[in-house]
């Protein structure tokens, strides 16, 4: 029997081992999407005998490309990409040399030979690259299946072609195209921006074999590399896999493990079904309540409209007391002001109501005289209403009828009747 004195240390080691096993298990779970394609773009720098980053600043270049890849699991993917870019390089202050036109470096100008000081030169390089790289997503060790955040370290091999133009103050001299075997890598940090799209910031270095790509005679500097940085946009293809499920169930050898996975899947389905049923019931209850609210509002609105219509009709039928005049008079006496005022609040409430005025006279006097008299009586009532704020155009009908032969007596005949009109 083995006796362990430090049991807490053993427990800690077991916990760490279990955690590590769980992390590796999550990392090797199948990727959500297997295939993907994308584009990239950004800036480009170069460093050989001449360099893009010098004492006087950074000389930015540009580059872009496309790529396609396959996710082997959450931890590892492999992709193939092509890029094209370009940048300018300049001499450092530590290189006070002189370059002859035939490409030989000297420490100072040579008599009777054409050339330029390094400080008067620059090189413009165009390059193309076909690269194969493996992406190792370190975040997959710490995130659960389903997370599409990534922190990739990507070793890379590449075939690179470069062509440099030597730019002198008085001419440009094209250099032969070169081919290089490249090796290096890049690092990137990616975030999801949609169900299938993701974006990443990246930076990478490719070291080149062979001659220096800028074709400047080599001296103290041994570097020969390209550096690019920018943004990657990737789009996943195909159907999404269910998170955490094995790509092929037949790989599960343990029957108890298979049964456990089946129970967990059934439990997830049950919970999802219950959630869906609750959401459906809540949605139907909300829809029913909304329909009931709209119906109540419709009934209340119709009742209010009906009540308003009844009230309007009652107001229209409101009798306005008759105004009587003295013999041979067309003046509205103050005693009848309250009679005429009966119409004012109703006219104010219902702007579409209008007034009719009918004026009559007794048999005293000639018919022609009484017709003029009833016209004056009608106009007196009309002017009373205008003076009390009624617009003239709302008094649409005003009649003077002359003698009322049907009146029972002279006092009754001498009158003006007012009623509402539409």
Short mmCIF file of C-alpha atoms in Angstrom, two decimals:
data_model
loop_
_atom_site.label_atom_id
_atom_site.label_comp_id
_atom_site.label_asym_id
_atom_site.label_seq_id
_atom_site.Cartn_x
_atom_site.Cartn_y
_atom_site.Cartn_z
CA UNK A 1 0.00 0.00 0.00
CA UNK A 2 1.25 3.51 -0.93
CA UNK A 3 0.89 6.05 1.83
CA UNK A 4 0.64 9.70 0.72
CA UNK A 5 1.42 12.27 3.37
CA UNK A 6 0.46 15.38 1.36
CA UNK A 7 -3.15 14.64 0.44
CA UNK A 8 -4.11 18.32 -0.34
CA UNK A 9 -1.33 18.50 -2.94
CA UNK A 10 -2.56 15.27 -4.53
CA UNK A 11 -6.12 16.62 -4.66
CA UNK A 12 -4.89 19.84 -6.30
CA UNK A 13 -2.98 17.85 -8.91
CA UNK A 14 -6.06 15.74 -9.67
CA UNK A 15 -8.22 18.86 -10.06
CA UNK A 16 -5.67 20.47 -12.39
CA UNK A 17 -5.45 17.30 -14.44
CA UNK A 18 -9.23 17.10 -14.77
CA UNK A 19 -9.41 20.78 -15.75
CA UNK A 20 -6.69 20.32 -18.36
CA UNK A 21 -8.46 17.27 -19.75
CA UNK A 22 -11.72 19.24 -19.96
CA UNK A 23 -9.99 22.17 -21.72
CA UNK A 24 -8.38 19.89 -24.29
CA UNK A 25 -11.71 18.12 -24.76
CA UNK A 26 -13.43 21.44 -25.52
CA UNK A 27 -10.62 22.53 -27.85
CA UNK A 28 -10.85 19.32 -29.88
CA UNK A 29 -14.64 19.53 -30.19
CA UNK A 30 -15.72 19.91 -33.85
CA UNK A 31 -15.73 23.44 -35.25
CA UNK A 32 -19.15 25.06 -35.61
CA UNK A 33 -18.55 25.51 -39.37
CA UNK A 34 -16.03 23.39 -41.22
CA UNK A 35 -15.18 25.48 -44.33
CA UNK A 36 -14.62 29.21 -44.62
CA UNK A 37 -13.40 31.83 -47.14
CA UNK A 38 -12.36 35.44 -46.70
CA UNK A 39 -10.43 38.53 -47.75
CA UNK A 40 -7.73 40.53 -46.06
CA UNK A 41 -6.15 43.93 -46.50
CA UNK A 42 -3.95 46.43 -44.76
CA UNK A 43 -0.43 47.79 -44.81
CA UNK A 44 2.91 46.34 -45.92
CA UNK A 45 6.51 46.94 -44.89
CA UNK A 46 9.82 45.58 -46.09
CA UNK A 47 13.26 45.15 -44.55
CA UNK A 48 16.40 44.10 -46.39
CA UNK A 49 19.42 46.32 -47.04
CA UNK A 50 16.96 49.21 -47.34
CA UNK A 51 13.96 49.41 -44.99
CA UNK A 52 10.42 50.81 -44.84
CA UNK A 53 10.88 51.88 -41.21
CA UNK A 54 13.72 54.38 -40.93
CA UNK A 55 14.94 57.15 -38.66
CA UNK A 56 12.80 59.73 -40.42
CA UNK A 57 9.55 57.77 -40.03
CA UNK A 58 7.41 54.90 -41.27
CA UNK A 59 6.74 54.56 -45.00
CA UNK A 60 3.39 52.83 -45.28
CA UNK A 61 2.66 50.38 -48.07
CA UNK A 62 -0.51 48.53 -48.99
CA UNK A 63 -1.43 44.89 -49.42
CA UNK A 64 -4.51 42.71 -49.87
CA UNK A 65 -5.52 39.18 -50.65
CA UNK A 66 -7.93 36.28 -50.22
CA UNK A 67 -7.89 32.97 -48.40
CA UNK A 68 -9.85 29.75 -47.89
CA UNK A 69 -9.59 27.24 -45.07
CA UNK A 70 -10.97 24.23 -43.28
CA UNK A 71 -11.57 23.91 -39.55
CA UNK A 72 -10.33 20.55 -38.28
CA UNK A 73 -11.68 21.29 -34.80
CA UNK A 74 -12.06 24.30 -32.50
CA UNK A 75 -8.31 24.39 -31.83
CA UNK A 76 -6.85 23.89 -35.28
CA UNK A 77 -7.59 25.02 -38.82
CA UNK A 78 -5.58 25.03 -42.04
CA UNK A 79 -5.83 27.64 -44.77
CA UNK A 80 -4.34 28.60 -48.11
CA UNK A 81 -4.04 32.25 -49.08
CA UNK A 82 -2.75 34.58 -51.77
CA UNK A 83 -1.59 38.16 -51.25
CA UNK A 84 -0.25 41.02 -53.31
CA UNK A 85 1.37 44.15 -51.93
CA UNK A 86 3.97 46.82 -52.27
CA UNK A 87 6.04 49.32 -50.31
CA UNK A 88 9.02 51.66 -50.48
CA UNK A 89 12.38 51.19 -48.70
CA UNK A 90 15.03 53.75 -47.76
CA UNK A 91 18.58 53.63 -46.45
CA UNK A 92 19.31 54.00 -42.75
CA UNK A 93 21.65 56.72 -41.47
CA UNK A 94 24.20 54.02 -40.71
CA UNK A 95 24.64 53.34 -44.44
CA UNK A 96 26.54 56.34 -45.94
CA UNK A 97 27.55 54.43 -49.07
CA UNK A 98 27.65 55.15 -52.79
CA UNK A 99 26.10 52.84 -55.42
CA UNK A 100 27.44 52.77 -58.97
CA UNK A 101 25.11 52.37 -61.91
CA UNK A 102 26.43 48.84 -62.47
CA UNK A 103 25.25 47.82 -58.94
CA UNK A 104 28.55 47.85 -57.03
CA UNK A 105 28.72 49.42 -53.59
CA UNK A 106 31.54 51.84 -52.72
CA UNK A 107 32.44 53.82 -49.65
CA UNK A 108 32.64 57.04 -51.69
CA UNK A 109 31.88 58.26 -55.25
CA UNK A 110 34.16 56.93 -57.99
CA UNK A 111 35.65 59.22 -60.61
CA UNK A 112 34.27 58.89 -64.14
CA UNK A 113 31.57 56.49 -62.99
CA UNK A 114 27.84 57.23 -62.69
CA UNK A 115 26.16 56.48 -59.37
CA UNK A 116 24.23 57.80 -56.38
CA UNK A 117 24.59 58.14 -52.65
CA UNK A 118 22.39 55.76 -50.67
CA UNK A 119 20.60 58.74 -49.11
CA UNK A 120 19.43 59.81 -52.59
CA UNK A 121 17.93 56.41 -53.39
CA UNK A 122 14.87 54.44 -52.56
CA UNK A 123 13.45 51.15 -53.78
CA UNK A 124 9.85 50.38 -54.71
CA UNK A 125 9.00 46.70 -54.29
CA UNK A 126 5.95 44.78 -55.50
CA UNK A 127 5.48 41.30 -54.07
CA UNK A 128 3.12 38.37 -54.35
CA UNK A 129 2.75 35.47 -51.96
CA UNK A 130 1.04 32.08 -51.88
CA UNK A 131 1.04 30.82 -48.29
CA UNK A 132 -0.07 27.71 -46.41
CA UNK A 133 -0.60 28.18 -42.69
CA UNK A 134 -2.02 26.39 -39.66
CA UNK A 135 -4.09 28.42 -37.19
CA UNK A 136 -3.94 27.44 -33.51
CA UNK A 137 -6.80 29.08 -31.58
CA UNK A 138 -5.55 29.47 -28.01
CA UNK A 139 -8.92 30.80 -26.79
CA UNK A 140 -10.52 27.42 -27.55
CA UNK A 141 -8.72 26.11 -24.45
CA UNK A 142 -10.62 28.54 -22.23
CA UNK A 143 -14.00 29.08 -23.94
CA UNK A 144 -16.96 26.77 -24.27
CA UNK A 145 -18.05 25.21 -27.58
CA UNK A 146 -20.09 27.72 -29.52
CA UNK A 147 -17.80 30.69 -28.84
CA UNK A 148 -16.36 32.16 -32.05
CA UNK A 149 -13.85 34.54 -30.43
CA UNK A 150 -10.32 33.58 -31.40
CA UNK A 151 -6.69 34.28 -30.61
CA UNK A 152 -4.69 32.51 -33.33
CA UNK A 153 -0.98 31.84 -33.63
CA UNK A 154 -0.30 30.74 -37.21
CA UNK A 155 3.00 29.22 -38.44
CA UNK A 156 3.34 29.67 -42.20
CA UNK A 157 5.34 28.60 -45.25
CA UNK A 158 5.09 30.48 -48.51
CA UNK A 159 6.30 30.93 -52.05
CA UNK A 160 7.10 34.61 -52.63
CA UNK A 161 7.94 36.56 -55.75
CA UNK A 162 9.40 40.06 -55.58
CA UNK A 163 10.26 42.70 -58.14
CA UNK A 164 12.07 45.89 -57.16
CA UNK A 165 12.57 49.19 -58.98
CA UNK A 166 15.57 51.30 -57.94
CA UNK A 167 14.38 54.93 -57.83
CA UNK A 168 17.25 57.38 -58.34
CA UNK A 169 16.96 61.17 -58.58
CA UNK A 170 17.37 61.10 -62.36
CA UNK A 171 15.93 57.70 -63.41
CA UNK A 172 14.25 54.48 -62.39
CA UNK A 173 16.05 51.18 -62.87
CA UNK A 174 14.03 47.97 -62.94
CA UNK A 175 15.57 44.93 -61.27
CA UNK A 176 15.04 41.28 -62.20
CA UNK A 177 12.17 39.39 -60.60
CA UNK A 178 13.18 37.08 -57.76
CA UNK A 179 11.59 33.99 -56.23
CA UNK A 180 11.94 33.12 -52.55
CA UNK A 181 10.92 30.42 -50.16
CA UNK A 182 9.31 32.13 -47.19
CA UNK A 183 8.70 31.02 -43.65
CA UNK A 184 7.28 32.80 -40.64
CA UNK A 185 3.84 33.30 -39.19
CA UNK A 186 1.21 35.68 -37.99
CA UNK A 187 -0.94 36.40 -34.93
CA UNK A 188 -4.57 37.48 -35.05
CA UNK A 189 -7.43 38.32 -32.70
CA UNK A 190 -10.92 37.71 -34.08
CA UNK A 191 -14.47 38.62 -33.05
CA UNK A 192 -17.80 37.48 -34.53
CA UNK A 193 -19.84 40.16 -36.34
CA UNK A 194 -22.74 37.99 -37.49
CA UNK A 195 -24.01 34.42 -37.59
CA UNK A 196 -21.42 33.54 -40.26
CA UNK A 197 -19.11 36.56 -40.48
CA UNK A 198 -16.08 37.31 -38.32
CA UNK A 199 -13.38 39.98 -38.35
CA UNK A 200 -9.83 39.82 -37.06
CA UNK A 201 -6.86 42.13 -36.59
CA UNK A 202 -3.65 40.44 -37.64
CA UNK A 203 0.06 41.00 -38.10
CA UNK A 204 2.57 38.65 -39.72
CA UNK A 205 6.21 38.37 -40.79
CA UNK A 206 7.60 36.32 -43.68
CA UNK A 207 11.35 35.70 -43.75
CA UNK A 208 12.72 35.22 -47.27
CA UNK A 209 15.51 32.94 -48.42
CA UNK A 210 17.89 33.83 -51.25
CA UNK A 211 19.03 37.26 -52.37
CA UNK A 212 17.84 40.43 -50.66
CA UNK A 213 14.54 41.37 -52.30
CA UNK A 214 15.49 45.06 -52.70
CA UNK A 215 18.55 44.17 -54.89
CA UNK A 216 20.75 46.61 -52.95
CA UNK A 217 24.29 45.26 -52.36
CA UNK A 218 24.41 43.61 -48.96
CA UNK A 219 26.57 45.14 -46.24
CA UNK A 220 26.00 44.91 -42.48
CA UNK A 221 22.26 44.17 -42.50
CA UNK A 222 21.26 40.51 -42.69
CA UNK A 223 17.49 40.95 -42.69
CA UNK A 224 15.35 39.88 -45.65
CA UNK A 225 11.71 39.92 -44.64
CA UNK A 226 8.24 41.23 -45.41
CA UNK A 227 5.86 42.37 -42.70
CA UNK A 228 2.14 42.87 -43.27
CA UNK A 229 -0.69 43.87 -40.90
CA UNK A 230 -4.37 44.67 -41.27
CA UNK A 231 -7.87 43.23 -41.08
CA UNK A 232 -9.24 39.82 -42.07
CA UNK A 233 -12.92 39.22 -42.91
CA UNK A 234 -14.04 35.58 -43.01
CA UNK A 235 -17.36 33.98 -43.99
CA UNK A 236 -18.27 30.46 -42.83
CA UNK A 237 -19.75 28.02 -45.34
CA UNK A 238 -22.02 24.99 -45.06
CA UNK A 239 -24.33 23.88 -42.27
CA UNK A 240 -23.54 24.65 -38.64
CA UNK A 241 -22.73 21.71 -36.41
CA UNK A 242 -24.43 21.31 -33.06
CA UNK A 243 -22.12 22.60 -30.36
CA UNK A 244 -20.35 20.00 -28.32
CA UNK A 245 -21.55 17.00 -30.34
CA UNK A 246 -19.07 14.60 -31.91
CA UNK A 247 -18.72 14.69 -35.67
CA UNK A 248 -19.33 10.96 -35.88
CA UNK A 249 -21.32 9.26 -33.07
CA UNK A 250 -19.81 5.90 -33.98
CA UNK A 251 -16.52 7.10 -32.49
CA UNK A 252 -18.08 6.81 -29.01
CA UNK A 253 -16.97 3.44 -27.75
CA UNK A 254 -18.32 3.53 -24.26
CA UNK A 255 -22.02 2.62 -24.17
CA UNK A 256 -22.59 4.41 -20.87
CA UNK A 257 -21.11 7.61 -22.32
CA UNK A 258 -23.37 7.30 -25.34
CA UNK A 259 -26.38 6.83 -23.07
CA UNK A 260 -25.40 9.88 -21.01
CA UNK A 261 -25.09 12.00 -24.13
CA UNK A 262 -28.50 10.78 -25.29
CA UNK A 263 -30.07 11.68 -21.93
CA UNK A 264 -28.52 15.14 -22.03
CA UNK A 265 -29.78 15.66 -25.57
CA UNK A 266 -33.29 14.56 -24.54
CA UNK A 267 -33.20 16.89 -21.54
CA UNK A 268 -32.16 19.80 -23.75
CA UNK A 269 -35.00 19.03 -26.14
CA UNK A 270 -37.48 18.84 -23.24
CA UNK A 271 -36.32 22.18 -21.84
CA UNK A 272 -36.44 23.75 -25.30
CA UNK A 273 -39.97 22.36 -25.87
CA UNK A 274 -41.18 23.71 -22.51
CA UNK A 275 -39.63 27.08 -23.25
CA UNK A 276 -41.25 27.15 -26.69
CA UNK A 277 -44.64 26.22 -25.17
CA UNK A 278 -44.34 28.99 -22.55
CA UNK A 279 -43.36 31.54 -25.17
CA UNK A 280 -46.27 30.46 -27.39
CA UNK A 281 -48.75 30.71 -24.48
CA UNK A 282 -47.41 34.15 -23.54
CA UNK A 283 -47.57 35.27 -27.15
CA UNK A 284 -51.16 34.05 -27.57
CA UNK A 285 -52.19 35.67 -24.26
CA UNK A 286 -50.64 38.97 -25.36
CA UNK A 287 -52.39 38.75 -28.73
CA UNK A 288 -55.73 37.94 -27.04
CA UNK A 289 -55.35 40.86 -24.63
CA UNK A 290 -54.53 43.14 -27.54
CA UNK A 291 -57.61 42.01 -29.46
CA UNK A 292 -59.80 42.57 -26.39
CA UNK A 293 -58.31 46.03 -25.89
CA UNK A 294 -58.95 46.98 -29.50
CA UNK A 295 -62.52 45.66 -29.27
CA UNK A 296 -63.18 47.67 -26.09
CA UNK A 297 -61.79 50.77 -27.73
CA UNK A 298 -63.96 50.18 -30.81
CA UNK A 299 -67.14 49.72 -28.71
CA UNK A 300 -66.32 52.78 -26.60
CA UNK A 301 -65.54 54.81 -29.70
CA UNK A 302 -68.79 53.81 -31.41
CA UNK A 303 -70.79 54.53 -28.24
CA UNK A 304 -69.12 57.92 -27.91
CA UNK A 305 -69.77 58.70 -31.59
CA UNK A 306 -73.41 57.63 -31.21
CA UNK A 307 -73.84 59.72 -28.07
CA UNK A 308 -72.22 62.67 -29.80
CA UNK A 309 -74.54 62.25 -32.78
CA UNK A 310 -77.61 62.09 -30.50
CA UNK A 311 -76.46 65.15 -28.57
CA UNK A 312 -75.84 67.01 -31.82
CA UNK A 313 -79.30 66.14 -33.13
CA UNK A 314 -80.89 67.21 -29.83
CA UNK A 315 -78.96 70.46 -30.02
CA UNK A 316 -80.15 70.97 -33.60
CA UNK A 317 -83.73 70.50 -32.47
CA UNK A 318 -83.35 72.98 -29.61
CA UNK A 319 -86.11 75.61 -30.01
CA UNK A 320 -85.06 79.24 -30.12
CA UNK A 321 -87.78 81.46 -28.55
CA UNK A 322 -89.60 83.76 -30.96
CA UNK A 323 -88.78 87.49 -30.87
CA UNK A 324 -91.84 89.83 -30.92
CA UNK A 325 -91.84 93.48 -32.03
CA UNK A 326 -93.91 96.49 -31.11
CA UNK A 327 -96.35 97.93 -33.66
CA UNK A 328 -94.52 99.53 -36.60
CA UNK A 329 -91.12 98.72 -34.92
CA UNK A 330 -88.05 96.78 -36.08
CA UNK A 331 -85.98 97.18 -32.91
CA UNK A 332 -85.04 94.07 -30.89
CA UNK A 333 -86.08 94.81 -27.32
CA UNK A 334 -83.68 93.94 -24.49
CA UNK A 335 -86.26 91.60 -23.04
CA UNK A 336 -85.66 89.21 -25.95
CA UNK A 337 -81.86 89.12 -25.66
CA UNK A 338 -82.02 85.95 -23.55
CA UNK A 339 -84.18 84.33 -26.25
CA UNK A 340 -81.65 85.06 -28.97
CA UNK A 341 -78.76 84.00 -26.73
CA UNK A 342 -80.17 80.47 -26.66
CA UNK A 343 -78.49 79.82 -30.02
CA UNK A 344 -75.03 81.20 -29.19
CA UNK A 345 -73.48 78.28 -27.17
CA UNK A 346 -74.91 75.77 -29.65
CA UNK A 347 -73.40 77.63 -32.62
CA UNK A 348 -70.05 77.77 -30.81
CA UNK A 349 -70.07 74.03 -30.08
CA UNK A 350 -71.14 72.93 -33.58
CA UNK A 351 -69.33 74.96 -36.27
CA UNK A 352 -71.40 73.34 -39.04
CA UNK A 353 -74.71 74.68 -37.65
CA UNK A 354 -76.19 77.71 -39.38
CA UNK A 355 -79.20 79.97 -38.78
CA UNK A 356 -82.45 80.71 -40.55
CA UNK A 357 -84.45 83.94 -39.79
CA UNK A 358 -88.11 84.38 -40.79
CA UNK A 359 -89.71 87.82 -40.15
CA UNK A 360 -93.47 88.63 -40.26
CA UNK A 361 -95.82 91.62 -39.83
CA UNK A 362 -99.48 92.22 -38.84
CA UNK A 363 -102.25 93.40 -41.14
CA UNK A 364 -101.90 97.06 -40.15
CA UNK A 365 -100.71 99.07 -43.11
CA UNK A 366 -100.23 98.21 -46.76
CA UNK A 367 -98.63 95.01 -47.98
CA UNK A 368 -95.71 96.90 -49.53
CA UNK A 369 -95.01 98.76 -46.32
CA UNK A 370 -95.19 95.59 -44.23
CA UNK A 371 -92.81 93.78 -46.59
CA UNK A 372 -90.22 96.51 -46.01
CA UNK A 373 -90.96 96.38 -42.29
CA UNK A 374 -90.37 92.61 -42.10
CA UNK A 375 -87.11 93.08 -44.02
CA UNK A 376 -85.96 95.55 -41.37
CA UNK A 377 -87.02 93.16 -38.58
CA UNK A 378 -85.09 90.30 -40.22
CA UNK A 379 -82.03 92.51 -40.62
CA UNK A 380 -82.28 93.67 -36.99
CA UNK A 381 -82.13 90.05 -35.76
CA UNK A 382 -79.32 89.28 -38.21
CA UNK A 383 -77.26 92.25 -37.02
CA UNK A 384 -77.86 91.27 -33.38
CA UNK A 385 -76.25 87.88 -34.01
CA UNK A 386 -73.36 89.39 -35.99
CA UNK A 387 -72.74 91.82 -33.14
CA UNK A 388 -72.58 88.84 -30.74
CA UNK A 389 -69.86 87.03 -32.69
CA UNK A 390 -71.75 84.98 -35.28
CA UNK A 391 -70.03 85.07 -38.69
CA UNK A 392 -72.30 86.57 -41.38
CA UNK A 393 -71.81 83.55 -43.65
CA UNK A 394 -73.38 81.29 -40.97
CA UNK A 395 -76.72 83.10 -41.33
CA UNK A 396 -77.49 81.35 -44.58
CA UNK A 397 -81.22 81.92 -44.89
CA UNK A 398 -83.00 85.17 -43.96
CA UNK A 399 -86.53 85.71 -45.11
CA UNK A 400 -88.97 88.62 -44.76
CA UNK A 401 -92.49 87.39 -45.45
CA UNK A 402 -94.54 90.57 -45.06
CA UNK A 403 -98.06 90.20 -43.56
CA UNK A 404 -98.90 86.93 -41.80
CA UNK A 405 -102.56 86.48 -42.67
CA UNK A 406 -102.77 83.25 -40.63
CA UNK A 407 -101.76 84.79 -37.31
CA UNK A 408 -104.56 84.74 -34.69
CA UNK A 409 -103.88 88.33 -33.67
CA UNK A 410 -101.71 91.36 -34.49
CA UNK A 411 -99.26 90.85 -31.60
CA UNK A 412 -98.57 87.28 -32.66
CA UNK A 413 -98.05 88.38 -36.27
CA UNK A 414 -95.39 90.98 -35.40
CA UNK A 415 -92.49 88.48 -34.87
CA UNK A 416 -89.21 86.92 -36.05
CA UNK A 417 -88.68 83.14 -35.87
CA UNK A 418 -85.11 81.73 -35.64
CA UNK A 419 -84.10 78.08 -36.13
CA UNK A 420 -80.98 76.06 -36.89
CA UNK A 421 -80.04 74.93 -40.38
CA UNK A 422 -77.34 72.64 -41.82
#
